[in-house]
Amino acid sequence: MIGTGDRVLLVGEGREFFVKAGPGTLSTDKGQLDLASLIGASAGDVLTTHNGSKFAVRIPRPTDFFTYGKRSGAPMLPKDIGLVIAYTGMNHNDDVLDAGTGSGIAAIYFGGVAKSVKTYEVRPEFSALAQKNITDAKLGNVEAIAADFLAAEGLYDVVHLDMQIQPEHVTHAYSLLRSGGYLACYTPFLEQMAIVVDAASGLFCEVHPHELIEREMTRSKRGTRPSTSVCHSGYVTIARK
Amino acid sequence: MIGTGDRVLLVGEGREFFVKAGPGTLSTDKGQLDLASLIGASAGDVLTTHNGSKFAVRIPRPTDFFTYGKRSGAPMLPKDIGLVIAYTGMNHNDDVLDAGTGSGIAAIYFGGVAKSVKTYEVRPEFSALAQKNITDAKLGNVEAIAADFLAAEGLYDVVHLDMQIQPEHVTHAYSLLRSGGYLACYTPFLEQMAIVVDAASGLFCEVHPHELIEREMTRSKRGTRPSTSVCHSGYVTIARK
Amino acid sequence: MIGTGDRVLLVGEGREFFVKAGPGTLSTDKGQLDLASLIGASAGDVLTTHNGSKFAVRIPRPTDFFTYGKRSGAPMLPKDIGLVIAYTGMNHNDDVLDAGTGSGIAAIYFGGVAKSVKTYEVRPEFSALAQKNITDAKLGNVEAIAADFLAAEGLYDVVHLDMQIQPEHVTHAYSLLRSGGYLACYTPFLEQMAIVVDAASGLFCEVHPHELIEREMTRSKRGTRPSTSVCHSGYVTIARK
Amino acid sequence: MIGTGDRVLLVGEGREFFVKAGPGTLSTDKGQLDLASLIGASAGDVLTTHNGSKFAVRIPRPTDFFTYGKRSGAPMLPKDIGLVIAYTGMNHNDDVLDAGTGSGIAAIYFGGVAKSVKTYEVRPEFSALAQKNITDAKLGNVEAIAADFLAAEGLYDVVHLDMQIQPEHVTHAYSLLRSGGYLACYTPFLEQMAIVVDAASGLFCEVHPHELIEREMTRSKRGTRPSTSVCHSGYVTIARK
């Protein structure tokens, strides 16, 4: 049941609105809606604006936070987040350390999967913004920490790094991992991928750099073909301790 | 703490063994190990064979079940499973329906992420084999059901189909989804992808067929280049209700 | 030596102009140039505008006709034209039949390679425009014919089709080819590729549909990575008689 | 008309034989053929073995030299050769300098397109083997030179390099090119591509590194899909003077 301050997605009339339940009014070209009326509502309920337009209530999913969350820069793409989850086998038993929080989108995805997530970000204003997104996502198991990754302690099943990578980050990640745990490093550039591979080889028992090229297919009356916009965003190196 | 019948990964001396704790002996070229000695052990413990070789104890992760689980055919690749998890935003609040269980690998990945998973498989012998893998993975929230997907009832946040797809499967998936929930269809062939897209368009509010091309990069003294073996396995169509 | 009416590329001051030698004046923000002064000039000569800017004379290459030629629609991309040349082994001994002339760009590339090229285009206005481009390229061995490909006769080493393909086009191409000769069909959509493959299989001794994904790499101070705009344009099926 | 010593392709009975017209006998599981009987024959003629099997006579094309030519190492793939031809606009007016002859396959393709080709190879035994392939291809306009590329002189429309590249090779190529001419460098590794791009930028007026990923599509009763073997071979950088 939706409480005061909860994020809600209102969907209808070909539109979507990402709002907060509580005081205030949503004004749209399809009419106005009192946001306090969301309190106590549930997913699937339908609300009506003052002029009769109908909007369905949705509890936002991680995909919605990718679309509507506040951003401090270009976040990792879901395709690459999915690769990290799948290639590390991230699951509800895992303690995850994420560094280079950015907008917190990866941490939100991981928080929906893992037992606990600590996410380090050295820039306090980025960490604060990410904390807002995490709070909006109602993830009590995710903690945003405004500190350098090299200061992180503890033991983790998965360490995920999305930052200006240096060899000492790879070495520190190794020291934080349980036996059998995984390091996943996202690097936009080839030179950074090489730093990760060179630092991890010899230390970790398996090291695999990956590139994901994603294409959306298009299908019209004329036929089926790949979209001309193709999606490469970076390299993801997976290393197992 | 490891109990009788639990799956354990023993790693050491450049070898890995996927064993079951309890009566019996593991015989390797590095010596013998009494598997009953695993009972009561924990992840990270080190056991010694009769001739002094050392093996570390690991609790298997989903990635290990992809490698060592019993197979009834070619399973979906982790890269495609990751895309399903990321593009549906699958998380610990979700009820997931999976159909076309196969060896149960996708269900094991989903079971580590979601609140509950029901996985339908029309071939009883496949469903029974998948159930063994699921039991090995100690996932109490995953239920293997030997029945036709069209017989499935209930309400779900994500429906995932990996089967000989027909338009009625897409329509039935729609009826099983909560508002804002996602259908994800894996199809190896373009003609099947077209069936999904055509059946979902108009019914679902967003329909996006994707192709993932994954390349492993190789790095040696001679330099860095993509591996010549590139990995395409099929198309994943994501549709949102 | 450049004669009246010859196409010339003037390059300098960070600009390029595709002009015709003869009467007239080129007016640019870098000054004016009498185009009659090009007559008798040679590649590499440098001309000076009335206010002292310098432009080098170039004889246009096929790549320039791709950039500056008149267009009646989207032409085949050079990457796909190159694949046709390489996979058919097109060379100076070859008689080539091209159909679906379009703007004539493929015919201009082929004319620079083969002994003779006949290019069929059923729309007379397209054929006339292509003929202008071909004349500009000074290719005496290329003939633009405003007629249906099915009316073509003779014997050829290579038949290249870029048109709304039907099975009878594939069959007719077979009848026009010398033993050991090649059919190359460019098709933007998968459904058309399937028509070609199905019609050619059994008839031709080898049938190979190809897709070319081209990426430009980018390199800056930040590092090296693939461009995010990736180039797929269609499928090229190569069949050998 | 085929003369003594000419290369001939005999095709029939599901087999292909790459032979030399003149003294000798071809022995196959489909019978024997006197190779002197090829002298005076023409493309398309059909010869009969002593036991009645029929083989058609073909004059080999560049594609056949790629398949049957003698090799001193892995040659450039036709897809990349095609990209060089198309992106340089190579044509019958061009003087081409090729360096890193290898087996001479690229030089044979270029020789079928350009007015003249000089191909430099520093290893004399490689150059001699390439000369045999070139002679077999009856290309009087291609000259194999056993010398270092840095010793090359003259003026060319296209310079193509496939060798252990160093910045001085790029600089020397620039000095050998006519205005408007193209350098094309094939490099298997990213580090070599970076050397080319860095040396060419500032010197040439356009510099574009490309990667070609080629996929063969497969089509069976089960459906259409990309082949799992995908073809990347290296990077081709195109720079224009």
mmCIF file of C-alpha atoms in Angstrom, chain C residues 120-224:
data_model
loop_
_atom_site.group_PDB
_atom_site.id
_atom_site.type_symbol
_atom_site.label_atom_id
_atom_site.label_comp_id
_atom_site.label_asym_id
_atom_site.label_seq_id
_atom_site.Cartn_x
_atom_site.Cartn_y
_atom_site.Cartn_z
ATOM 1 C CA TYR C 120 19.180 -1.823 -66.044
ATOM 2 C CA GLU C 121 16.653 0.458 -64.377
ATOM 3 C CA VAL C 122 12.950 0.222 -65.062
ATOM 4 C CA ARG C 123 12.192 3.868 -64.086
ATOM 5 C CA PRO C 124 13.358 6.046 -67.023
ATOM 6 C CA GLU C 125 13.922 9.180 -64.915
ATOM 7 C CA PHE C 126 16.202 7.266 -62.541
ATOM 8 C CA SER C 127 18.101 5.796 -65.467
ATOM 9 C CA ALA C 128 18.558 9.257 -67.006
ATOM 10 C CA LEU C 129 19.900 10.706 -63.758
ATOM 11 C CA ALA C 130 22.260 7.746 -63.342
ATOM 12 C CA GLN C 131 23.471 8.255 -66.916
ATOM 13 C CA LYS C 132 24.472 11.811 -65.966
ATOM 14 C CA ASN C 133 26.518 10.544 -63.027
ATOM 15 C CA ILE C 134 28.129 7.897 -65.256
ATOM 16 C CA THR C 135 28.989 10.493 -67.913
ATOM 17 C CA ASP C 136 30.472 12.722 -65.213
ATOM 18 C CA ALA C 137 32.618 9.779 -64.131
ATOM 19 C CA LYS C 138 33.907 9.425 -67.741
ATOM 20 C CA LEU C 139 33.170 5.716 -67.840
ATOM 21 C CA GLY C 140 32.784 4.765 -71.494
ATOM 22 C CA ASN C 141 32.382 1.107 -70.556
ATOM 23 C CA VAL C 142 29.152 1.586 -68.584
ATOM 24 C CA GLU C 143 25.785 1.637 -70.365
ATOM 25 C CA ALA C 144 22.587 2.705 -68.572
ATOM 26 C CA ILE C 145 19.525 0.968 -70.013
ATOM 27 C CA ALA C 146 16.026 2.069 -69.102
ATOM 28 C CA ALA C 147 14.345 -1.330 -69.169
ATOM 29 C CA ASP C 148 13.182 -4.200 -66.996
ATOM 30 C CA PHE C 149 15.938 -6.554 -65.877
ATOM 31 C CA LEU C 150 13.857 -9.491 -67.107
ATOM 32 C CA ALA C 151 14.361 -8.170 -70.648
ATOM 33 C CA ALA C 152 18.170 -8.367 -70.339
ATOM 34 C CA GLU C 153 20.009 -10.776 -72.633
ATOM 35 C CA GLY C 154 23.608 -11.853 -73.129
ATOM 36 C CA LEU C 155 26.235 -13.588 -71.034
ATOM 37 C CA TYR C 156 27.930 -12.109 -67.980
ATOM 38 C CA ASP C 157 30.541 -12.959 -65.376
ATOM 39 C CA VAL C 158 28.754 -11.121 -62.581
ATOM 40 C CA VAL C 159 25.086 -10.179 -62.163
ATOM 41 C CA HIS C 160 24.325 -7.707 -59.382
ATOM 42 C CA LEU C 161 20.727 -7.042 -58.316
ATOM 43 C CA ASP C 162 19.512 -4.271 -56.009
ATOM 44 C CA MET C 163 15.757 -4.194 -56.542
ATOM 45 C CA GLN C 164 12.421 -5.452 -55.202
ATOM 46 C CA ILE C 165 13.531 -9.020 -55.663
ATOM 47 C CA GLN C 166 11.305 -11.855 -56.863
ATOM 48 C CA PRO C 167 12.222 -15.496 -57.501
ATOM 49 C CA GLU C 168 12.057 -14.973 -61.298
ATOM 50 C CA HIS C 169 14.836 -12.374 -61.040
ATOM 51 C CA VAL C 170 17.107 -14.990 -59.481
ATOM 52 C CA THR C 171 16.214 -17.523 -62.154
ATOM 53 C CA HIS C 172 16.789 -15.003 -64.928
ATOM 54 C CA ALA C 173 20.162 -14.026 -63.424
ATOM 55 C CA TYR C 174 21.187 -17.679 -63.523
ATOM 56 C CA SER C 175 20.405 -17.836 -67.251
ATOM 57 C CA LEU C 176 22.594 -14.771 -67.902
ATOM 58 C CA LEU C 177 25.682 -16.060 -66.069
ATOM 59 C CA ARG C 178 28.680 -17.855 -67.482
ATOM 60 C CA SER C 179 29.723 -21.047 -65.698
ATOM 61 C CA GLY C 180 31.686 -20.024 -62.595
ATOM 62 C CA GLY C 181 30.110 -16.581 -62.609
ATOM 63 C CA TYR C 182 28.471 -14.962 -59.596
ATOM 64 C CA LEU C 183 25.119 -13.511 -58.663
ATOM 65 C CA ALA C 184 25.200 -10.856 -55.931
ATOM 66 C CA CYS C 185 21.865 -9.676 -54.499
ATOM 67 C CA TYR C 186 21.587 -6.755 -52.137
ATOM 68 C CA THR C 187 18.417 -6.832 -50.018
ATOM 69 C CA PRO C 188 17.631 -4.421 -47.178
ATOM 70 C CA PHE C 189 15.162 -6.757 -45.472
ATOM 71 C CA LEU C 190 15.397 -10.296 -44.165
ATOM 72 C CA GLU C 191 12.259 -11.404 -45.982
ATOM 73 C CA GLN C 192 13.839 -10.435 -49.325
ATOM 74 C CA MET C 193 17.060 -12.198 -48.386
ATOM 75 C CA ALA C 194 14.986 -15.317 -47.763
ATOM 76 C CA ILE C 195 13.410 -15.030 -51.233
ATOM 77 C CA VAL C 196 16.887 -14.913 -52.794
ATOM 78 C CA VAL C 197 18.275 -17.796 -50.758
ATOM 79 C CA ASP C 198 15.247 -19.983 -51.421
ATOM 80 C CA ALA C 199 15.248 -19.269 -55.161
ATOM 81 C CA ALA C 200 19.016 -19.690 -55.531
ATOM 82 C CA SER C 201 19.409 -22.874 -53.467
ATOM 83 C CA GLY C 202 19.343 -25.911 -55.708
ATOM 84 C CA LEU C 203 19.920 -23.764 -58.789
ATOM 85 C CA PHE C 204 23.335 -22.290 -57.960
ATOM 86 C CA CYS C 205 26.164 -24.438 -56.633
ATOM 87 C CA GLU C 206 27.026 -22.184 -53.693
ATOM 88 C CA VAL C 207 24.677 -19.767 -51.901
ATOM 89 C CA HIS C 208 25.914 -17.602 -49.027
ATOM 90 C CA PRO C 209 23.895 -14.760 -47.469
ATOM 91 C CA HIS C 210 26.088 -12.249 -45.640
ATOM 92 C CA GLU C 211 25.564 -9.390 -43.263
ATOM 93 C CA LEU C 212 28.230 -6.729 -42.805
ATOM 94 C CA ILE C 213 28.283 -4.716 -39.610
ATOM 95 C CA GLU C 214 30.737 -1.880 -39.914
ATOM 96 C CA ARG C 215 31.914 0.185 -37.015
ATOM 97 C CA GLU C 216 34.113 3.193 -37.085
ATOM 98 C CA MET C 217 36.517 3.309 -34.167
ATOM 99 C CA THR C 218 37.058 6.576 -32.335
ATOM 100 C CA ARG C 219 40.247 7.646 -30.656
ATOM 101 C CA SER C 220 40.611 10.673 -28.426
ATOM 102 C CA LYS C 221 42.657 11.710 -25.438
ATOM 103 C CA ARG C 222 40.214 9.782 -23.260
ATOM 104 C CA GLY C 223 40.888 6.556 -25.141
ATOM 105 C CA THR C 224 39.818 4.218 -27.947
#
